[in-house]
Short mmCIF file of C-alpha atoms and ligand atoms in Angstrom, two decimals:
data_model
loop_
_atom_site.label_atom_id
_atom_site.label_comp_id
_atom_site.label_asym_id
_atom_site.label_seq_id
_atom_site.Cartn_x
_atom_site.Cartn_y
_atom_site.Cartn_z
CA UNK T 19 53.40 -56.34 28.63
CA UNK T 20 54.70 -58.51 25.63
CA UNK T 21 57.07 -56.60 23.02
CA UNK T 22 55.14 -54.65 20.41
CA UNK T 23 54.91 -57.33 17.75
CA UNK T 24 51.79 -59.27 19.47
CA UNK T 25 48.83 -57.39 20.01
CA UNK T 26 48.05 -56.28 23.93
CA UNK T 27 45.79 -58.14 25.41
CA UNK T 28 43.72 -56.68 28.78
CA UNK T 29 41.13 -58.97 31.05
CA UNK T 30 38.88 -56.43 32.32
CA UNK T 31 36.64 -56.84 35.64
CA UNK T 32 33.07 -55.57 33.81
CA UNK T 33 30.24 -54.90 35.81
CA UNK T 34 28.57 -53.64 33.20
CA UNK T 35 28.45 -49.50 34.82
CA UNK T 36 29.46 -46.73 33.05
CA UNK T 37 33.42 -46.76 34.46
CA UNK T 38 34.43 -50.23 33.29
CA UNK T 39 32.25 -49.71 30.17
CA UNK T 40 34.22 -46.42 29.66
CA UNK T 41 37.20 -48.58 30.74
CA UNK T 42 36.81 -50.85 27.48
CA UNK T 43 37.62 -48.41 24.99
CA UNK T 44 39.85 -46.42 26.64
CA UNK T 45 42.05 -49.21 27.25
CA UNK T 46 42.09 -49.96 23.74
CA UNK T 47 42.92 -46.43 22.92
CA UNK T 48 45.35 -45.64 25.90
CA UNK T 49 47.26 -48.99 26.15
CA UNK T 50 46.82 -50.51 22.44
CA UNK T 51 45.28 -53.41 23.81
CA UNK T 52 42.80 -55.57 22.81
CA UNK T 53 40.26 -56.17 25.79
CA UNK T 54 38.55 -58.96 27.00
CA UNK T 55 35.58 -58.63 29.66
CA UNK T 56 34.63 -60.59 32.68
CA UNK T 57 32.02 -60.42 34.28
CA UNK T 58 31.86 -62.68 37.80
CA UNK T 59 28.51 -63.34 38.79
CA UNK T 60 28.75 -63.38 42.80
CA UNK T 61 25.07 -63.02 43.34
CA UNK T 62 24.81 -59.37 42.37
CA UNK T 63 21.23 -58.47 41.15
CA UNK T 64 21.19 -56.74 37.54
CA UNK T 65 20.90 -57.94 34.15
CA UNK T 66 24.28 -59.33 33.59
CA UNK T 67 23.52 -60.83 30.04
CA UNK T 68 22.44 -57.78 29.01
CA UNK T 69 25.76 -56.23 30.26
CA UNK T 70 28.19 -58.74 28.26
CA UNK T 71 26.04 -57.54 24.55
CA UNK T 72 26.87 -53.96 25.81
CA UNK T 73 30.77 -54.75 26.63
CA UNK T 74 30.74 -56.81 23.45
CA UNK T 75 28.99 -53.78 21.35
CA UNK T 76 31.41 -51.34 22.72
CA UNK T 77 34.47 -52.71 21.30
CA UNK T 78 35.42 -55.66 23.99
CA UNK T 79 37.12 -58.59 21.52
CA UNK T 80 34.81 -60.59 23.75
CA UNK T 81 32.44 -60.72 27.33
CA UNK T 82 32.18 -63.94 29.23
CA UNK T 83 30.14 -64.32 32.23
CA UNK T 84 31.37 -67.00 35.39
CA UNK T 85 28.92 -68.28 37.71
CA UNK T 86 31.08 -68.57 40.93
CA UNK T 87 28.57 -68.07 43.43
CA UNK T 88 28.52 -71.49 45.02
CA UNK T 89 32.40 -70.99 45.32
CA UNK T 90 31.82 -67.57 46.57
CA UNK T 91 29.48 -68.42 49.34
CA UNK T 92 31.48 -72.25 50.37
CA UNK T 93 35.15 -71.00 49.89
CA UNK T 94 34.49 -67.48 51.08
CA UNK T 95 31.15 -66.47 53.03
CA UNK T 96 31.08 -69.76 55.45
CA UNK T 97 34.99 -70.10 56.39
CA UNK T 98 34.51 -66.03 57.62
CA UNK T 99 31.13 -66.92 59.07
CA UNK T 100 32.63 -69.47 60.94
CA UNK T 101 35.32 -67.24 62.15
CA UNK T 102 32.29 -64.84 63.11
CA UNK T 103 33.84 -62.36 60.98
CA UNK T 104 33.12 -58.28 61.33
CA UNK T 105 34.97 -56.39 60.73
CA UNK T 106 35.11 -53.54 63.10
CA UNK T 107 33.13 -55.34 65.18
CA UNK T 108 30.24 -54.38 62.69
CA UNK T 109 30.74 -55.10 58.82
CA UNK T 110 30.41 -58.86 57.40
CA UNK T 111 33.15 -58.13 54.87
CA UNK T 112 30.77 -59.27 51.98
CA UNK T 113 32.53 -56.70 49.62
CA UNK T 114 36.18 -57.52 50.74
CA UNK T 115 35.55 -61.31 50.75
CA UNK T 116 34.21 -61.61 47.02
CA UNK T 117 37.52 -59.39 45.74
CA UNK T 118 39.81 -62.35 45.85
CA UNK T 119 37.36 -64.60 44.23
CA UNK T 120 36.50 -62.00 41.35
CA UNK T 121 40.64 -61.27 41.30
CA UNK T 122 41.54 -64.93 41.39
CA UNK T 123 38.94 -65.46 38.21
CA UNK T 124 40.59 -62.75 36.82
CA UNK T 125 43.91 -63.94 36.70
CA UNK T 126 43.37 -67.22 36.12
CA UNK T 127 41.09 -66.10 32.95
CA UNK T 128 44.30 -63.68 31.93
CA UNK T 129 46.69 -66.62 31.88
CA UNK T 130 44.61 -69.20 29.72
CA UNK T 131 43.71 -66.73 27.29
CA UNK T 132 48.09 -65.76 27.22
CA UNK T 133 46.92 -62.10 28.33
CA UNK T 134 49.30 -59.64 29.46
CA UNK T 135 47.68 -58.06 31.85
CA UNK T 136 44.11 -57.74 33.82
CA UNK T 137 42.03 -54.30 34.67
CA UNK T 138 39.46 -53.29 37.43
CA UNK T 139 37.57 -50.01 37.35
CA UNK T 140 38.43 -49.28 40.92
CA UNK T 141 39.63 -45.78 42.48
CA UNK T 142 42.43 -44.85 43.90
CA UNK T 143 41.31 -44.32 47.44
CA UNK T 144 39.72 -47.59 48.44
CA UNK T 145 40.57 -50.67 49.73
CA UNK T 146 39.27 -52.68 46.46
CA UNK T 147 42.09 -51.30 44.25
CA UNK T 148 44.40 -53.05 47.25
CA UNK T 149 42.28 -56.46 47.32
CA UNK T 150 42.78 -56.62 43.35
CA UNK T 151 46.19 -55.64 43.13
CA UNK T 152 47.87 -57.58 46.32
CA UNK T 153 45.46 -60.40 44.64
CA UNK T 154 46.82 -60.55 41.42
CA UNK T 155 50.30 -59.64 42.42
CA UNK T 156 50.37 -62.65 44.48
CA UNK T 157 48.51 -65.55 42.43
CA UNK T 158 50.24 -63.99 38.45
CA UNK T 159 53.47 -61.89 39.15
CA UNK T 160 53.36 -62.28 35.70
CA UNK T 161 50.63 -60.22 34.63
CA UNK T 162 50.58 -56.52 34.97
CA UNK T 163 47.48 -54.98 36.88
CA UNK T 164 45.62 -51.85 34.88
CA UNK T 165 43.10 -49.43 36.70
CA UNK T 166 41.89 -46.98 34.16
CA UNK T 167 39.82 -45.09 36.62
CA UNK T 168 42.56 -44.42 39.16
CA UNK T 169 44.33 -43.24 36.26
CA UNK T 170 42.20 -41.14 34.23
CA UNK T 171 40.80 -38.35 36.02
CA UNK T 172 37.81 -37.85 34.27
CA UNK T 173 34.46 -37.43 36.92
CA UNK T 174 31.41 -38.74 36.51
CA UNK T 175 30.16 -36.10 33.36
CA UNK T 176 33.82 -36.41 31.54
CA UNK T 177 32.96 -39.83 31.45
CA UNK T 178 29.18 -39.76 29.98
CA UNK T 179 31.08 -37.11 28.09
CA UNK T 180 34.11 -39.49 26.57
CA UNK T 181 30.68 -42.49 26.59
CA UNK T 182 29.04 -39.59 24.11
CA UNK T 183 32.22 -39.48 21.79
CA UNK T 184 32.79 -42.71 21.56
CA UNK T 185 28.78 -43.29 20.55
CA UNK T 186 28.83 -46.11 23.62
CA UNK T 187 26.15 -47.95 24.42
CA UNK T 188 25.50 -47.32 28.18
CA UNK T 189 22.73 -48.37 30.29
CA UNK T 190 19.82 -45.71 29.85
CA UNK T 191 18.57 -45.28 33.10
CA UNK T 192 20.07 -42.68 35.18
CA UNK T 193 22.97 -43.74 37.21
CA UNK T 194 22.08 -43.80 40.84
CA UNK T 195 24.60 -41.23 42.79
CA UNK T 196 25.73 -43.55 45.21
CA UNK T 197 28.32 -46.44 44.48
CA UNK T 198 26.92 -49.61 45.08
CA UNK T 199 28.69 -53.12 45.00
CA UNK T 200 26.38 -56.52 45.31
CA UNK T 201 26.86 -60.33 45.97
CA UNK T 202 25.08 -63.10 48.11
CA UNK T 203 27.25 -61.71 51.41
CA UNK T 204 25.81 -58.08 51.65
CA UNK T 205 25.36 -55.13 49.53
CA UNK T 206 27.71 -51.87 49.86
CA UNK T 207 26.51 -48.13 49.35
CA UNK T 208 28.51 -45.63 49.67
CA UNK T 209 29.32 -41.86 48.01
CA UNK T 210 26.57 -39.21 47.41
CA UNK T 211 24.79 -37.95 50.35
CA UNK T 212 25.98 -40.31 52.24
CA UNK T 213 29.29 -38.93 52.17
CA UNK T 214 27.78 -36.26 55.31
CA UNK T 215 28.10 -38.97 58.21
CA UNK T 216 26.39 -36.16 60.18
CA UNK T 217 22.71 -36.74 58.56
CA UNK T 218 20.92 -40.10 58.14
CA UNK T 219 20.93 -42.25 55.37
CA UNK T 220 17.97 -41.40 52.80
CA UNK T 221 15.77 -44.29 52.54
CA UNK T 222 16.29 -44.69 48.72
CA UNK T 223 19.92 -46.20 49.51
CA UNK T 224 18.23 -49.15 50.69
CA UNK T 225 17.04 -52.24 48.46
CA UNK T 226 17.43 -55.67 50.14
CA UNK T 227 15.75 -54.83 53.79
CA UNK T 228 12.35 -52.95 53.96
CA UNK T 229 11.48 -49.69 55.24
CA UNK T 230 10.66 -49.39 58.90
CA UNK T 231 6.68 -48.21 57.89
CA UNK T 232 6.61 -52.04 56.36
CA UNK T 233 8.25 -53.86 59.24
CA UNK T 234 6.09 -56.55 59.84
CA UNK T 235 4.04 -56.14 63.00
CA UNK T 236 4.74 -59.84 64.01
CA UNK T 237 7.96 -61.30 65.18
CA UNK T 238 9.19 -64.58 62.92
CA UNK T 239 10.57 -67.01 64.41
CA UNK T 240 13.93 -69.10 62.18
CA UNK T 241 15.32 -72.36 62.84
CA UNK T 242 18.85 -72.48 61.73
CA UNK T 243 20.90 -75.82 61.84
CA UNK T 244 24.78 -75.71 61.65
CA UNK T 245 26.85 -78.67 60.69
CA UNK T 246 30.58 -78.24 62.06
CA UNK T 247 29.89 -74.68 62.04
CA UNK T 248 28.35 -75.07 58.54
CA UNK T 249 24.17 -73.63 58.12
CA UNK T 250 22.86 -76.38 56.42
CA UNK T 251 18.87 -75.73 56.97
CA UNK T 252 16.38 -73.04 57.54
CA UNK T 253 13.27 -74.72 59.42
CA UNK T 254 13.77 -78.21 59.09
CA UNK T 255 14.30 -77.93 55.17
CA UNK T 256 18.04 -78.90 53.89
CA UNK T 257 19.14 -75.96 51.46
CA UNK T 258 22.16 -75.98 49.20
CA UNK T 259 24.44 -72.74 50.04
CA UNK T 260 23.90 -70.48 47.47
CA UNK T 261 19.71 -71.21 48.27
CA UNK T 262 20.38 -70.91 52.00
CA UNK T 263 22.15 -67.53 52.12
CA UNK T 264 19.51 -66.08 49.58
CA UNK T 265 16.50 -67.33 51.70
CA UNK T 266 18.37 -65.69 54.51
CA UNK T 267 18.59 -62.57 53.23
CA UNK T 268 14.84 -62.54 52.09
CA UNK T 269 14.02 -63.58 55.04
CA UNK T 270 15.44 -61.10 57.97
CA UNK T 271 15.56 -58.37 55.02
CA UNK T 272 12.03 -58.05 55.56
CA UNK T 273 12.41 -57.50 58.88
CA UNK T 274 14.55 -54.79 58.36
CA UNK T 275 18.01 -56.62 59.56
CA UNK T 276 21.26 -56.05 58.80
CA UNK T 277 21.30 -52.34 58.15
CA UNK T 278 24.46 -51.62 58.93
CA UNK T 279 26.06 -47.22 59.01
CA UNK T 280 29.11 -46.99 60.27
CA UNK T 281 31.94 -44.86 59.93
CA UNK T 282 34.88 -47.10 58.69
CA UNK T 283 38.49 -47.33 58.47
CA UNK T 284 40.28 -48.10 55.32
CA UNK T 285 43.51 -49.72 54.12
CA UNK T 286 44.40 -46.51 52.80
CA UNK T 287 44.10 -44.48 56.19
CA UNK T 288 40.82 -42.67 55.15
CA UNK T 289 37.97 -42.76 57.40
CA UNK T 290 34.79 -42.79 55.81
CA UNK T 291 30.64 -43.20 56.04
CA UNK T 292 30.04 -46.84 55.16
CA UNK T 293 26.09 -48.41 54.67
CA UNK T 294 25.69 -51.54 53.79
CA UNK T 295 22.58 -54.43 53.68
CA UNK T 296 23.94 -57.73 54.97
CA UNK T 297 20.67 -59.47 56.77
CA UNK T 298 21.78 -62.83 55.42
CA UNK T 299 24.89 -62.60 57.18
CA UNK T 300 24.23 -60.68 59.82
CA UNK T 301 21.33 -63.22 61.23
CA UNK T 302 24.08 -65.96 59.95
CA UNK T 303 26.50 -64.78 62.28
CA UNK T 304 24.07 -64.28 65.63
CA UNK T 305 22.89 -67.41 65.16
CA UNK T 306 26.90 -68.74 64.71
CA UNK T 307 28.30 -67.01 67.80
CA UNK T 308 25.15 -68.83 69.74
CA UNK T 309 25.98 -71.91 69.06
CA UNK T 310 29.49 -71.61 69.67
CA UNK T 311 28.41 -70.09 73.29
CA UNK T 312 26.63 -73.49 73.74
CA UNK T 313 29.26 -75.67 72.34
CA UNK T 314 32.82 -74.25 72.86
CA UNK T 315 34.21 -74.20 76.44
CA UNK T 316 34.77 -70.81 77.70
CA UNK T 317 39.09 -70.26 77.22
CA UNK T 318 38.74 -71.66 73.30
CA UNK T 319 35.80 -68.43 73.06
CA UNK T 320 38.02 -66.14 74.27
CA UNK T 321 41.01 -67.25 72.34
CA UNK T 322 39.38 -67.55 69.28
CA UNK T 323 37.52 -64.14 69.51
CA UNK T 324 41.08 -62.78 68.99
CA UNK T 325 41.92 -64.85 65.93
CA UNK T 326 38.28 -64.04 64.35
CA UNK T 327 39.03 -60.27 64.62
CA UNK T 328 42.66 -60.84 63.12
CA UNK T 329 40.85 -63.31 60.59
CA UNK T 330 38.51 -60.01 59.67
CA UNK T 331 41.24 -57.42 59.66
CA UNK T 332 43.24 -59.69 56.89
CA UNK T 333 40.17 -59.51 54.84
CA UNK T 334 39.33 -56.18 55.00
CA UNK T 335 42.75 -55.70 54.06
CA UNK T 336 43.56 -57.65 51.31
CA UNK T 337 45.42 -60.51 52.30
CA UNK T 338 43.07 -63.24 51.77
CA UNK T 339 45.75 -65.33 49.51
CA UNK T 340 48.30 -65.26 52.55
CA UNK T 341 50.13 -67.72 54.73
CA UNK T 342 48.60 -66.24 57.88
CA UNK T 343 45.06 -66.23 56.30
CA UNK T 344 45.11 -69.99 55.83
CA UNK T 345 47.64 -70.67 59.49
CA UNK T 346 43.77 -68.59 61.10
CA UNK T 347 41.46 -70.21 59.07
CA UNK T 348 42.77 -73.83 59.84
CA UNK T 349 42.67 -72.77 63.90
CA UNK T 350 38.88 -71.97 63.34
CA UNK T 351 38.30 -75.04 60.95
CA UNK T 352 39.66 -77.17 64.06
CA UNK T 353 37.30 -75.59 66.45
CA UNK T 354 34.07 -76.42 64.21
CA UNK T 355 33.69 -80.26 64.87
CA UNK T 356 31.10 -79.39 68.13
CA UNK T 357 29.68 -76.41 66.34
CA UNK T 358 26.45 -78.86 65.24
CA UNK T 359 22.79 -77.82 66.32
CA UNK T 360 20.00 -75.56 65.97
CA UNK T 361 19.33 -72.08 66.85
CA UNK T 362 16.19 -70.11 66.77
CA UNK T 363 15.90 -66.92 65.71
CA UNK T 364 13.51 -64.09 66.33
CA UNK T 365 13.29 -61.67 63.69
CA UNK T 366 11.35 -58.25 64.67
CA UNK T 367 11.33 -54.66 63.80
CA UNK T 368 14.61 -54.57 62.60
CA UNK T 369 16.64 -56.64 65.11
CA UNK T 370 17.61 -60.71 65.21
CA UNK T 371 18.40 -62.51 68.09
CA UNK T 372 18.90 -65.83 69.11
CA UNK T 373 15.93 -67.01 71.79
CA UNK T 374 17.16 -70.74 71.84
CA UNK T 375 19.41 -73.06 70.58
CA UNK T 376 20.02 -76.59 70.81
CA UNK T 377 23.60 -78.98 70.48
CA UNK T 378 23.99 -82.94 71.00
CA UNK T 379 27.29 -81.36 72.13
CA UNK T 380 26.02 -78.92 74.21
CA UNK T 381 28.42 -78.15 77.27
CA UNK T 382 25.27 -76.66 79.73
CA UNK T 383 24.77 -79.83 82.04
CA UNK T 384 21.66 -79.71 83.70
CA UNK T 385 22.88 -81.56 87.06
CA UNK T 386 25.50 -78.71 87.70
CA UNK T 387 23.60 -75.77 87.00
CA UNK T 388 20.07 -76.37 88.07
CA UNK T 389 18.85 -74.40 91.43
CA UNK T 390 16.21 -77.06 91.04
CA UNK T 391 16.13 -80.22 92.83
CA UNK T 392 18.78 -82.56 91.85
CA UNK T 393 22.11 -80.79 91.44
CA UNK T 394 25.38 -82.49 91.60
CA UNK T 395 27.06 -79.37 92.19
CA UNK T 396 29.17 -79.51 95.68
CA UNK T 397 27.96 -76.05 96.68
CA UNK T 398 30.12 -76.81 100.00
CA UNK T 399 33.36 -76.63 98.07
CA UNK T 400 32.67 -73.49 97.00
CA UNK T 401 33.88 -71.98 100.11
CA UNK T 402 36.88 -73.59 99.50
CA UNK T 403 37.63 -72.69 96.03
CA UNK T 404 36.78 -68.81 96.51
CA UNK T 405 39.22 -68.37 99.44
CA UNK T 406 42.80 -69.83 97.33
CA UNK T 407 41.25 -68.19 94.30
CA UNK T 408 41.21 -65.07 95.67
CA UNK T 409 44.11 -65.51 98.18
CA UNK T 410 46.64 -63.27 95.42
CA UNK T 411 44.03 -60.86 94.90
CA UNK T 412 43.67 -60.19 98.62
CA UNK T 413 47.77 -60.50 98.84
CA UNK T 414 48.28 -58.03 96.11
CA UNK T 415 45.12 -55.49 97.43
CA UNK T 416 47.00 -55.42 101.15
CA UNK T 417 50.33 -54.75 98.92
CA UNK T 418 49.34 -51.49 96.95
CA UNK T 419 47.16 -50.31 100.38
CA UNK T 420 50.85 -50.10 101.64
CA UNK T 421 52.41 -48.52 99.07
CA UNK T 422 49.65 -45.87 98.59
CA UNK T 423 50.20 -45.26 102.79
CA UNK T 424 54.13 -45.04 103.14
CA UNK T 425 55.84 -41.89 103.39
CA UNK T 426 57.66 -40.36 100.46
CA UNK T 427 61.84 -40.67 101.35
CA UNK T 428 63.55 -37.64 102.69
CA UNK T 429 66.47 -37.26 100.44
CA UNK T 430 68.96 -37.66 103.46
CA UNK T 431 66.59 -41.05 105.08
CA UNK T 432 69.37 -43.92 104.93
CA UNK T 433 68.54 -46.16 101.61
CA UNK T 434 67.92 -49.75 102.42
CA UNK T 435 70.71 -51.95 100.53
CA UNK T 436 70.48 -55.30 98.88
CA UNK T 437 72.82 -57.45 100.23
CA UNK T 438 74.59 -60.21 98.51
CA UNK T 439 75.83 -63.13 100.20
N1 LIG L 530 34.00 -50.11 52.33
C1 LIG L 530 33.64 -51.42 51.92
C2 LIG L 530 34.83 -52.31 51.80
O1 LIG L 530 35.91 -51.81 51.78
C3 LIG L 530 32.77 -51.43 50.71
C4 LIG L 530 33.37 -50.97 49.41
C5 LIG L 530 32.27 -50.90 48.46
N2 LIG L 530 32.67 -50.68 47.12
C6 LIG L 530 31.88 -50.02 46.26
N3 LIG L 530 32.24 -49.94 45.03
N4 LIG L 530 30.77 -49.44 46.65
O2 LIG L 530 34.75 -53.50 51.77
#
């Protein structure tokens, strides 16, 4: 912070809930700093406007809203979808990949406006507080990071409590008990009753894929065309990226897919019960890893399967803004250039998968593979082949068959000794 003679000034992370609206005036009172709020529209549902009146009305020195979802979903949601990216094999990261983007807004905001510092309303056990921090830390040294919430220790009713004395405006409607984060990637719920990974989600966590009663009876068939790895239409009709991913997620949502319960790993070391809506994505990336099974020859799959899970750990872990972030995403970039063509989906009862696809750079060649009429396969090379390739093996089986036979030594059985020449 700057000496005492200029006023404090705080960029806030507002998502218009009751901690960062709490966070507003308790900054003010707890740090003597004026406090600016930003909200970063990322595709999360809500009435955001509505939210910036509320920061404005309960003390903020102003509220300003970005619209950053076309950079969210080219800069962030396509460059992980074309490194397939899950992390643990099962989450599309759509929470960890739109920290850096809200952080990165943050900071830059902070600096133009000659702030000292920026604030999130993030807990101390999570991986967001890490995404912020590592975020900021790395794009502003200069500016200090604030979390009231991992500070404060109030719960849930000190807050509506501290909301009370301070005569805040807060939304009216009851706060849901589960935690819930939202943007065009996915949708995160997590706390409440879902913190007993031993019983099934309740139904009422769920908002962006239908309940299995409404599953439509019919399967629905989805054309998806890539361009270098890119989705660029949905049944023959071109779609700008923001469009795309939100037709995407209507669209195998109502199927049900993309429900995702999993008990996860975190930065922090804590395990916990993780559910999350992603259909978009999820159908995104099936239809991704098909074409790439088409297109990409089968030693660049298997090497870059290991850089899109170290791709997915760095997310999940904060280090989007790092050397080795970029070094992965530049390997993946250069494996794209084939990754052109359609794939169709099926979308039924709650699962999507791919039931065709289609490449001008397709690598299946009819002629070799065919047991049809007309293959150019020399089938009597085969013999051939199979013998040196699995001469070693053969070698190596007779080898450990030996081993497993000979006696153990007798302790007075003459060594054999190396000689030198
Ligand atoms: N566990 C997920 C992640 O680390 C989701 C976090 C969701 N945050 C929330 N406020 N509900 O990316």
């Amino acid at each position: 912070m700057t000496d005492d003679t200029t006023k404090r000034h705080v960029v806030l992370a507002y998502s218009g809930g009751l901690d960062t609206s709490v966070a507003i005036p308790w900054i003010r009172e707890h740090y003597g700093a004026e406090v600016t709020a930003l909200t970063v529209d990322v595709g999360q549902e809500g009435e955001l406007e509505g939210a910036l009146a509320r920061a404005r009305a309960n003390g903020a020195r102003d509220a300003r809203l970005v619209d950053a979802k076309a950079t969210f979903v080219t800069e962030f949601c396509f460059p992980a979808l074309q490194a397939n990216a899950l992390y643990e094999g099962i989450y599309p990261l759509s929470t960890a990949l739109a920290r850096p983007l809200i952080a990165r807004t943050l900071a830059e905001t902070a600096l133009s406006l000659g702030a000292d510092a920026v604030g999130h309303g993030c807990t101390g056990k999570g991986n967001d507080q890490v995404r912020f921090d590592v975020a900021v830390h790395t794009l502003a040294p200069s500016l200090r990071v604030i979390a009231p919430v991992r500070e404060w220790n109030m719960n849930r009713s000190d807050e509506i409590a501290y909301a009370r004395e301070h005569h805040l405006q807060i939304r009216v409607t009851p706060e849901s008990p589960y935690s819930v984060d939202e943007n065009l990637w996915g949708r995160s719920i997590e706390g409440g009753r879902l913190e007993d990974a031993s019983t099934s989600a309740p139904e009422e966590v769920f908002d962006w894929t239908s309940h299995p009663d409404s599953w439509p009876a019919e399967a629905e068939s989805l054309t998806v065309r890539f361009h270098r790895g890119i989705p660029v239409a949905l049944d023959g009709a071109a779609l700008a990226p923001v469009e795309l991913v939100r037709q995407m997620n209507r669209r195998a949502g109502r199927h049900g897919v993309g429900r995702i319960d999993h008990v996860e790993d975190r930065v922090v070391g804590i395990k916990s019960r993780e559910t999350y809506e992603c259909p978009g994505a999820v159908a995104l990336v099936v239809a991704h890893q098909a074409l790439e099974a088409l297109v990409l020859p089968r030693d660049l799959l298997q090497f870059k399967a290991s850089v899109d899970r170290r791709f997915s750990d760095l997310v999940y872990e904060g280090l989007w803004y790092s050397p080795l972030r970029e070094a992965l995403q530049s390997f993946v970039r250069s494996t794209q250039d084939v990754v052109t063509g359609e794939v169709v989906l099926r979308l039924h009862q709650g699962s999507c998968r791919a039931v065709a696809r289609r490449s001008e750079y397709s690598l299946l060649s009819h002629e070799l593979a065919t047991y049809g009429t007309g293959s150019t396969f020399p089938q009597e090379l085969a013999v051939g082949f199979i013998h040196l390739y699995g001469l070693p093996n053969q070698l190596a089986h007779a080898r450990v068959e030996a081993a497993r036979a000979a006696p153990e030594p007798t302790p007075d059985a003459p060594r054999p000794v190396l000689r030198t020449a």
